[in-house]
Coordinates of C-alpha atoms in Angstrom, one line a residue:
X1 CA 0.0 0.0 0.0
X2 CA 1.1 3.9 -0.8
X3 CA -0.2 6.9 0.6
X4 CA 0.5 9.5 -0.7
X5 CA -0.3 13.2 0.7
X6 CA -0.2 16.5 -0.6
X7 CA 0.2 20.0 1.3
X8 CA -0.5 22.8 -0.5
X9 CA -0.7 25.7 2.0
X10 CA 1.5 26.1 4.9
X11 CA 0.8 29.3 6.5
X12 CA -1.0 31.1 9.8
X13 CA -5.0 30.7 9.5
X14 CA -7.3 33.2 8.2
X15 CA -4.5 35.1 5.9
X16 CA -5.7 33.0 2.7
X17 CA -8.6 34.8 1.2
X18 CA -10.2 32.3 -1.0
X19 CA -12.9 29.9 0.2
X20 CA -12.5 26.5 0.3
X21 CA -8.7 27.0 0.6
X22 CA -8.0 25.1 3.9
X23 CA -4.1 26.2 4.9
X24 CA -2.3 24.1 7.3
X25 CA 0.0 26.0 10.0
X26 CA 3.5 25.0 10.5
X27 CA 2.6 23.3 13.7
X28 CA -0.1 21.5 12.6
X29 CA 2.1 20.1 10.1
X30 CA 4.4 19.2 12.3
X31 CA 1.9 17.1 13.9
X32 CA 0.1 15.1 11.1
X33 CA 3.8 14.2 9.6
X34 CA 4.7 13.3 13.1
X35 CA 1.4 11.1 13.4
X36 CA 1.8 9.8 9.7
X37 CA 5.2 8.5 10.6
X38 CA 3.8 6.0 13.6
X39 CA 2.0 4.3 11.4
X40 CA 3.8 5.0 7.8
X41 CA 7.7 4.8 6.4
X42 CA 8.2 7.7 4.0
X43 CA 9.6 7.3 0.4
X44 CA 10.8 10.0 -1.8
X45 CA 9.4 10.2 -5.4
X46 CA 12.9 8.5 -6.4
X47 CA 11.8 5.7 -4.4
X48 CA 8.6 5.4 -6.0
X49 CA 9.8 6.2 -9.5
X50 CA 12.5 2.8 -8.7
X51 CA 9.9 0.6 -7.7
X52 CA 7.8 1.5 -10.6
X53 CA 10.6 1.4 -12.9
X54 CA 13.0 -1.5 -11.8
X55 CA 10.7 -3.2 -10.2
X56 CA 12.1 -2.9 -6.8
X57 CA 9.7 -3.4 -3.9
X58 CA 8.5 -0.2 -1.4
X59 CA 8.1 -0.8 2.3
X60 CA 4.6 -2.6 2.9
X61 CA 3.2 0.9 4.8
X62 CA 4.9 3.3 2.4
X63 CA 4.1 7.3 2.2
X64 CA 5.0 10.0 -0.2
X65 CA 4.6 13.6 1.1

């Protein structure tokens, strides 16, 4: 299995004006990576671009931020 997550904001709350725009702040970043990594082993896109590629095999909980 791969999860992979995306952040696309990073910043203090409320200083995005467009609705529907949900930033994250650094600190709660912080804390969902943290969590992600109890129960995940993060790849980079090099690893996933080698196990697609050559075949190689990715850990059995893998994440790609």
């Amino acid at each position: 299995m791969i999860l992979i997550v995306n952040f696309h904001y990073v910043q203090p709350k409320g200083r995005y004006p467009y609705p529907g725009i949900h930033p994250v702040t650094r600190w709660e970043l912080k804390s969902q990576l943290e969590e992600l990594g109890r129960n995940f082993e993060f790849i980079s896109g090099w690893d996933l671009l080698s196990a697609i590629k050559e075949h190689k095999t990715l850990p059995e909980n893998a994440c790609l931020i």
